[in-house]
mmCIF file with all atom_site columns, C-alpha atoms in Angstrom:
data_model
loop_
_atom_site.group_PDB
_atom_site.id
_atom_site.type_symbol
_atom_site.label_atom_id
_atom_site.label_alt_id
_atom_site.label_comp_id
_atom_site.label_asym_id
_atom_site.label_entity_id
_atom_site.label_seq_id
_atom_site.pdbx_PDB_ins_code
_atom_site.Cartn_x
_atom_site.Cartn_y
_atom_site.Cartn_z
_atom_site.occupancy
_atom_site.B_iso_or_equiv
_atom_site.pdbx_formal_charge
_atom_site.auth_seq_id
_atom_site.auth_comp_id
_atom_site.auth_asym_id
_atom_site.auth_atom_id
_atom_site.pdbx_PDB_model_num
ATOM 1   C CA . MET A 1 1   ? 0.007  0.007  -0.015  1.00 0.00 ? 81  MET A CA 1
ATOM 2   C CA . GLU A 1 2   ? 2.919  2.351  0.798   1.00 0.00 ? 82  GLU A CA 1
ATOM 3   C CA . MET A 1 3   ? 4.040  1.934  -2.854  1.00 0.00 ? 83  MET A CA 1
ATOM 4   C CA . LEU A 1 4   ? 0.765  3.128  -4.112  1.00 0.00 ? 84  LEU A CA 1
ATOM 5   C CA . TRP A 1 5   ? 0.865  6.205  -1.801  1.00 0.00 ? 85  TRP A CA 1
ATOM 6   C CA . THR A 1 6   ? 4.441  7.014  -2.985  1.00 0.00 ? 86  THR A CA 1
ATOM 7   C CA . TRP A 1 7   ? 3.580  6.883  -6.711  1.00 0.00 ? 87  TRP A CA 1
ATOM 8   C CA . LEU A 1 8   ? 0.564  8.963  -6.006  1.00 0.00 ? 88  LEU A CA 1
ATOM 9   C CA . LEU A 1 9   ? 2.470  11.530 -4.375  1.00 0.00 ? 89  LEU A CA 1
ATOM 10  C CA . SER A 1 10  ? 5.198  11.678 -6.918  1.00 0.00 ? 90  SER A CA 1
ATOM 11  C CA . PHE A 1 11  ? 2.344  11.915 -9.649  1.00 0.00 ? 91  PHE A CA 1
ATOM 12  C CA . PHE A 1 12  ? 0.743  15.024 -7.939  1.00 0.00 ? 92  PHE A CA 1
ATOM 13  C CA . PHE A 1 13  ? 4.204  16.671 -7.249  1.00 0.00 ? 93  PHE A CA 1
ATOM 14  C CA . ILE A 1 14  ? 5.051  16.205 -10.802 1.00 0.00 ? 94  ILE A CA 1
ATOM 15  C CA . LEU A 1 15  ? 1.665  17.483 -11.952 1.00 0.00 ? 95  LEU A CA 1
ATOM 16  C CA . ALA A 1 16  ? 2.205  20.645 -9.734  1.00 0.00 ? 96  ALA A CA 1
ATOM 17  C CA . LEU A 1 17  ? 5.570  21.305 -11.299 1.00 0.00 ? 97  LEU A CA 1
ATOM 18  C CA . LEU A 1 18  ? 4.043  21.022 -14.688 1.00 0.00 ? 98  LEU A CA 1
ATOM 19  C CA . CYS A 1 19  ? 1.372  23.485 -13.739 1.00 0.00 ? 99  CYS A CA 1
ATOM 20  C CA . ILE A 1 20  ? 3.942  25.858 -12.184 1.00 0.00 ? 100 ILE A CA 1
ATOM 21  C CA . LEU A 1 21  ? 6.073  25.838 -15.521 1.00 0.00 ? 101 LEU A CA 1
ATOM 22  C CA . GLY A 1 22  ? 2.985  26.205 -17.657 1.00 0.00 ? 102 GLY A CA 1
ATOM 23  C CA . TYR A 1 23  ? 2.219  29.365 -15.637 1.00 0.00 ? 103 TYR A CA 1
ATOM 24  C CA . GLN A 1 24  ? 5.512  30.605 -16.099 1.00 0.00 ? 104 GLN A CA 1
ATOM 25  C CA . LEU A 1 25  ? 5.474  29.899 -20.000 1.00 0.00 ? 105 LEU A CA 1
ATOM 26  C CA . VAL A 1 26  ? 1.987  31.650 -20.116 1.00 0.00 ? 106 VAL A CA 1
ATOM 27  C CA . CYS A 1 27  ? 3.415  34.756 -18.312 1.00 0.00 ? 107 CYS A CA 1
ATOM 28  C CA . LEU A 1 28  ? 6.394  34.821 -20.769 1.00 0.00 ? 108 LEU A CA 1
ATOM 29  C CA . VAL A 1 29  ? 4.059  34.527 -23.825 1.00 0.00 ? 109 VAL A CA 1
ATOM 30  C CA . ASP A 1 30  ? 1.924  37.221 -22.510 1.00 0.00 ? 110 ASP A CA 1
ATOM 31  C CA . LEU A 1 31  ? 4.863  39.505 -22.239 1.00 0.00 ? 111 LEU A CA 1
ATOM 32  C CA . GLU A 1 32  ? 5.922  38.601 -25.787 1.00 0.00 ? 112 GLU A CA 1
ATOM 33  C CA . PHE A 1 33  ? 2.511  39.697 -27.089 1.00 0.00 ? 113 PHE A CA 1
ATOM 34  C CA . ASP A 1 34  ? 2.405  42.750 -24.899 1.00 0.00 ? 114 ASP A CA 1
ATOM 35  C CA . TYR A 1 35  ? -0.519 41.750 -22.859 1.00 0.00 ? 115 TYR A CA 1
ATOM 36  C CA . ILE A 1 36  ? 1.489  42.268 -19.520 1.00 0.00 ? 116 ILE A CA 1
ATOM 37  C CA . ASN A 1 37  ? 4.251  44.633 -18.572 1.00 0.00 ? 117 ASN A CA 1
ATOM 38  C CA . PRO A 1 38  ? 7.811  43.278 -17.818 1.00 0.00 ? 118 PRO A CA 1
ATOM 39  C CA . TYR A 1 39  ? 7.401  44.217 -14.131 1.00 0.00 ? 119 TYR A CA 1
ATOM 40  C CA . ASP A 1 40  ? 4.302  42.158 -13.597 1.00 0.00 ? 120 ASP A CA 1
ATOM 41  C CA . SER A 1 41  ? 5.438  39.318 -15.798 1.00 0.00 ? 121 SER A CA 1
ATOM 42  C CA . SER A 1 42  ? 8.922  39.235 -13.891 1.00 0.00 ? 122 SER A CA 1
ATOM 43  C CA . SER A 1 43  ? 7.198  39.275 -10.462 1.00 0.00 ? 123 SER A CA 1
ATOM 44  C CA . ARG A 1 44  ? 4.708  36.605 -11.253 1.00 0.00 ? 124 ARG A CA 1
ATOM 45  C CA . ILE A 1 45  ? 7.433  34.415 -12.440 1.00 0.00 ? 125 ILE A CA 1
ATOM 46  C CA . ASN A 1 46  ? 9.670  35.116 -9.672  1.00 0.00 ? 126 ASN A CA 1
ATOM 47  C CA . ASN A 1 47  ? 6.888  34.245 -7.160  1.00 0.00 ? 127 ASN A CA 1
ATOM 48  C CA . VAL A 1 48  ? 6.611  30.759 -8.241  1.00 0.00 ? 128 VAL A CA 1
ATOM 49  C CA . ILE A 1 49  ? 10.277 29.820 -8.784  1.00 0.00 ? 129 ILE A CA 1
ATOM 50  C CA . LEU A 1 50  ? 11.084 29.014 -5.112  1.00 0.00 ? 130 LEU A CA 1
ATOM 51  C CA . PRO A 1 51  ? 7.897  26.848 -4.683  1.00 0.00 ? 131 PRO A CA 1
ATOM 52  C CA . GLU A 1 52  ? 8.977  25.151 -7.873  1.00 0.00 ? 132 GLU A CA 1
ATOM 53  C CA . PHE A 1 53  ? 12.359 24.438 -6.397  1.00 0.00 ? 133 PHE A CA 1
ATOM 54  C CA . ILE A 1 54  ? 10.983 23.110 -3.173  1.00 0.00 ? 134 ILE A CA 1
ATOM 55  C CA . ILE A 1 55  ? 8.442  20.909 -4.827  1.00 0.00 ? 135 ILE A CA 1
ATOM 56  C CA . GLN A 1 56  ? 11.474 19.306 -6.842  1.00 0.00 ? 136 GLN A CA 1
ATOM 57  C CA . GLY A 1 57  ? 13.177 18.803 -3.580  1.00 0.00 ? 137 GLY A CA 1
ATOM 58  C CA . VAL A 1 58  ? 10.451 17.215 -1.814  1.00 0.00 ? 138 VAL A CA 1
ATOM 59  C CA . LEU A 1 59  ? 9.820  15.030 -4.868  1.00 0.00 ? 139 LEU A CA 1
ATOM 60  C CA . CYS A 1 60  ? 13.584 13.746 -4.811  1.00 0.00 ? 140 CYS A CA 1
ATOM 61  C CA . LEU A 1 61  ? 13.333 13.186 -1.088  1.00 0.00 ? 141 LEU A CA 1
ATOM 62  C CA . ILE A 1 62  ? 10.104 11.186 -1.462  1.00 0.00 ? 142 ILE A CA 1
ATOM 63  C CA . LEU A 1 63  ? 11.799 8.999  -4.144  1.00 0.00 ? 143 LEU A CA 1
ATOM 64  C CA . LEU A 1 64  ? 14.918 8.541  -1.979  1.00 0.00 ? 144 LEU A CA 1
ATOM 65  C CA . ILE A 1 65  ? 12.912 7.652  1.075   1.00 0.00 ? 145 ILE A CA 1
ATOM 66  C CA . ALA A 1 66  ? 10.879 5.029  -0.856  1.00 0.00 ? 146 ALA A CA 1
ATOM 67  C CA . ARG A 1 67  ? 14.164 3.729  -2.513  1.00 0.00 ? 147 ARG A CA 1
ATOM 68  C CA . HIS A 1 68  ? 12.738 4.202  -6.171  1.00 0.00 ? 148 HIS A CA 1
ATOM 69  C CA . TRP A 1 69  ? 16.372 4.498  -7.546  1.00 0.00 ? 149 TRP A CA 1
ATOM 70  C CA . PHE A 1 70  ? 15.592 4.579  -11.193 1.00 0.00 ? 150 PHE A CA 1
ATOM 71  C CA . MET A 1 71  ? 13.019 7.574  -10.865 1.00 0.00 ? 151 MET A CA 1
ATOM 72  C CA . LEU A 1 72  ? 15.309 9.165  -8.377  1.00 0.00 ? 152 LEU A CA 1
ATOM 73  C CA . LEU A 1 73  ? 18.189 9.217  -11.038 1.00 0.00 ? 153 LEU A CA 1
ATOM 74  C CA . LEU A 1 74  ? 15.907 10.608 -13.563 1.00 0.00 ? 154 LEU A CA 1
ATOM 75  C CA . ALA A 1 75  ? 14.769 13.299 -11.246 1.00 0.00 ? 155 ALA A CA 1
ATOM 76  C CA . LEU A 1 76  ? 18.192 14.363 -9.934  1.00 0.00 ? 156 LEU A CA 1
ATOM 77  C CA . PRO A 1 77  ? 19.534 16.207 -12.763 1.00 0.00 ? 157 PRO A CA 1
ATOM 78  C CA . HIS A 1 78  ? 16.607 18.669 -12.697 1.00 0.00 ? 158 HIS A CA 1
ATOM 79  C CA . LEU A 1 79  ? 17.200 19.183 -8.932  1.00 0.00 ? 159 LEU A CA 1
ATOM 80  C CA . TYR A 1 80  ? 20.902 19.655 -9.478  1.00 0.00 ? 160 TYR A CA 1
ATOM 81  C CA . TYR A 1 81  ? 20.240 22.256 -12.156 1.00 0.00 ? 161 TYR A CA 1
ATOM 82  C CA . ASN A 1 82  ? 17.785 23.944 -10.052 1.00 0.00 ? 162 ASN A CA 1
ATOM 83  C CA . VAL A 1 83  ? 20.167 23.976 -6.917  1.00 0.00 ? 163 VAL A CA 1
ATOM 84  C CA . ASN A 1 84  ? 22.969 25.379 -9.206  1.00 0.00 ? 164 ASN A CA 1
ATOM 85  C CA . LEU A 1 85  ? 20.692 28.161 -10.450 1.00 0.00 ? 165 LEU A CA 1
ATOM 86  C CA . TYR A 1 86  ? 19.992 29.026 -6.868  1.00 0.00 ? 166 TYR A CA 1
ATOM 87  C CA . MET A 1 87  ? 23.510 28.977 -5.711  1.00 0.00 ? 167 MET A CA 1
ATOM 88  C CA . THR A 1 88  ? 24.777 31.253 -8.413  1.00 0.00 ? 168 THR A CA 1
ATOM 89  C CA . ARG A 1 89  ? 21.770 33.550 -7.989  1.00 0.00 ? 169 ARG A CA 1
ATOM 90  C CA . GLN A 1 90  ? 20.524 33.170 -11.532 1.00 0.00 ? 170 GLN A CA 1
ATOM 91  C CA . HIS A 1 91  ? 17.251 31.768 -10.477 1.00 0.00 ? 171 HIS A CA 1
ATOM 92  C CA . LEU A 1 92  ? 15.239 34.932 -10.732 1.00 0.00 ? 172 LEU A CA 1
ATOM 93  C CA . VAL A 1 93  ? 14.023 36.685 -13.828 1.00 0.00 ? 173 VAL A CA 1
ATOM 94  C CA . ASP A 1 94  ? 15.488 40.182 -14.067 1.00 0.00 ? 174 ASP A CA 1
ATOM 95  C CA . VAL A 1 95  ? 12.777 42.861 -14.934 1.00 0.00 ? 175 VAL A CA 1
ATOM 96  C CA . THR A 1 96  ? 15.361 44.927 -16.761 1.00 0.00 ? 176 THR A CA 1
ATOM 97  C CA . GLU A 1 97  ? 16.824 42.110 -19.060 1.00 0.00 ? 177 GLU A CA 1
ATOM 98  C CA . ILE A 1 98  ? 13.459 40.143 -19.623 1.00 0.00 ? 178 ILE A CA 1
ATOM 99  C CA . TYR A 1 99  ? 13.104 41.243 -23.188 1.00 0.00 ? 179 TYR A CA 1
ATOM 100 C CA . ASN A 1 100 ? 16.577 40.223 -24.031 1.00 0.00 ? 180 ASN A CA 1
ATOM 101 C CA . GLN A 1 101 ? 16.315 36.967 -22.296 1.00 0.00 ? 181 GLN A CA 1
ATOM 102 C CA . LEU A 1 102 ? 12.844 36.297 -23.363 1.00 0.00 ? 182 LEU A CA 1
ATOM 103 C CA . SER A 1 103 ? 13.480 33.494 -26.107 1.00 0.00 ? 183 SER A CA 1
ATOM 104 C CA . TRP A 1 104 ? 16.058 31.812 -23.827 1.00 0.00 ? 184 TRP A CA 1
ATOM 105 C CA . GLU A 1 105 ? 13.775 31.868 -20.723 1.00 0.00 ? 185 GLU A CA 1
ATOM 106 C CA . LYS A 1 106 ? 10.906 30.197 -23.049 1.00 0.00 ? 186 LYS A CA 1
ATOM 107 C CA . LYS A 1 107 ? 13.387 27.551 -24.397 1.00 0.00 ? 187 LYS A CA 1
ATOM 108 C CA . LYS A 1 108 ? 14.435 26.684 -20.724 1.00 0.00 ? 188 LYS A CA 1
ATOM 109 C CA . ARG A 1 109 ? 10.766 26.309 -19.563 1.00 0.00 ? 189 ARG A CA 1
ATOM 110 C CA . PHE A 1 110 ? 9.928  24.207 -22.764 1.00 0.00 ? 190 PHE A CA 1
ATOM 111 C CA . PHE A 1 111 ? 12.805 21.955 -21.883 1.00 0.00 ? 191 PHE A CA 1
ATOM 112 C CA . LYS A 1 112 ? 11.796 21.536 -18.368 1.00 0.00 ? 192 LYS A CA 1
ATOM 113 C CA . ILE A 1 113 ? 8.380  20.697 -19.418 1.00 0.00 ? 193 ILE A CA 1
ATOM 114 C CA . GLY A 1 114 ? 9.568  18.084 -21.880 1.00 0.00 ? 194 GLY A CA 1
ATOM 115 C CA . TYR A 1 115 ? 11.788 16.669 -19.074 1.00 0.00 ? 195 TYR A CA 1
ATOM 116 C CA . LEU A 1 116 ? 9.031  16.496 -16.427 1.00 0.00 ? 196 LEU A CA 1
ATOM 117 C CA . LEU A 1 117 ? 6.509  15.100 -19.118 1.00 0.00 ? 197 LEU A CA 1
ATOM 118 C CA . VAL A 1 118 ? 8.870  12.060 -19.294 1.00 0.00 ? 198 VAL A CA 1
ATOM 119 C CA . LEU A 1 119 ? 8.772  11.761 -15.545 1.00 0.00 ? 199 LEU A CA 1
ATOM 120 C CA . PHE A 1 120 ? 5.029  12.235 -15.550 1.00 0.00 ? 200 PHE A CA 1
ATOM 121 C CA . ILE A 1 121 ? 4.468  9.435  -17.842 1.00 0.00 ? 201 ILE A CA 1
ATOM 122 C CA . LEU A 1 122 ? 6.904  7.185  -16.010 1.00 0.00 ? 202 LEU A CA 1
ATOM 123 C CA . SER A 1 123 ? 5.004  8.031  -12.690 1.00 0.00 ? 203 SER A CA 1
ATOM 124 C CA . LEU A 1 124 ? 1.770  7.348  -14.146 1.00 0.00 ? 204 LEU A CA 1
ATOM 125 C CA . PHE A 1 125 ? 3.020  4.025  -15.535 1.00 0.00 ? 205 PHE A CA 1
ATOM 126 C CA . TRP A 1 126 ? 4.261  3.067  -12.112 1.00 0.00 ? 206 TRP A CA 1
ATOM 127 C CA . LEU A 1 127 ? 1.243  4.355  -10.294 1.00 0.00 ? 207 LEU A CA 1
ATOM 128 C CA . LEU A 1 128 ? -1.071 2.344  -12.549 1.00 0.00 ? 208 LEU A CA 1
ATOM 129 C CA . TRP A 1 129 ? 1.439  -0.794 -12.128 1.00 0.00 ? 209 TRP A CA 1
ATOM 130 C CA . SER A 1 130 ? 1.142  -0.415 -8.336  1.00 0.00 ? 210 SER A CA 1
ATOM 131 C CA . ILE A 1 131 ? -2.701 -0.317 -8.430  1.00 0.00 ? 211 ILE A CA 1
ATOM 132 C CA . GLY A 1 132 ? -2.703 -3.272 -10.377 1.00 0.00 ? 212 GLY A CA 1
ATOM 133 C CA . ASP A 1 133 ? -0.513 -5.098 -7.962  1.00 0.00 ? 213 ASP A CA 1
ATOM 134 C CA . GLU A 1 134 ? -2.379 -3.975 -5.053  1.00 0.00 ? 214 GLU A CA 1
ATOM 135 C CA . TYR A 1 135 ? -5.546 -5.741 -6.294  1.00 0.00 ? 215 TYR A CA 1
ATOM 136 C CA . ASP A 1 136 ? -4.116 -8.833 -7.546  1.00 0.00 ? 216 ASP A CA 1
#
């Protein structure tokens, strides 16, 4: 039963990460089409960056405690990238440079979404697998 709860938690954490990144991407696209000003866009994005990093860390911690080594190894590069951004203080979007970095920021978020979609599909597979094992 604990296997089912572990996969369920990881499923919802990855889903939350995908929603946060989707929100950041919508803010960047709104900025690109001038629906929002740079200050509002960067403040909205910066408000959800730290929760994104925390959720990713908790996800890796859950996978470590549950001893799901394969998924942990797949999730660790994203955590390392986030920690590296945080330690070098490059994790926040600068309001004065957001137009110059707009295409790079969008590419970064698209890559993260693609990476998390792979984790999401694998998590969904293992969730369904554990449900099948639970009722056999």
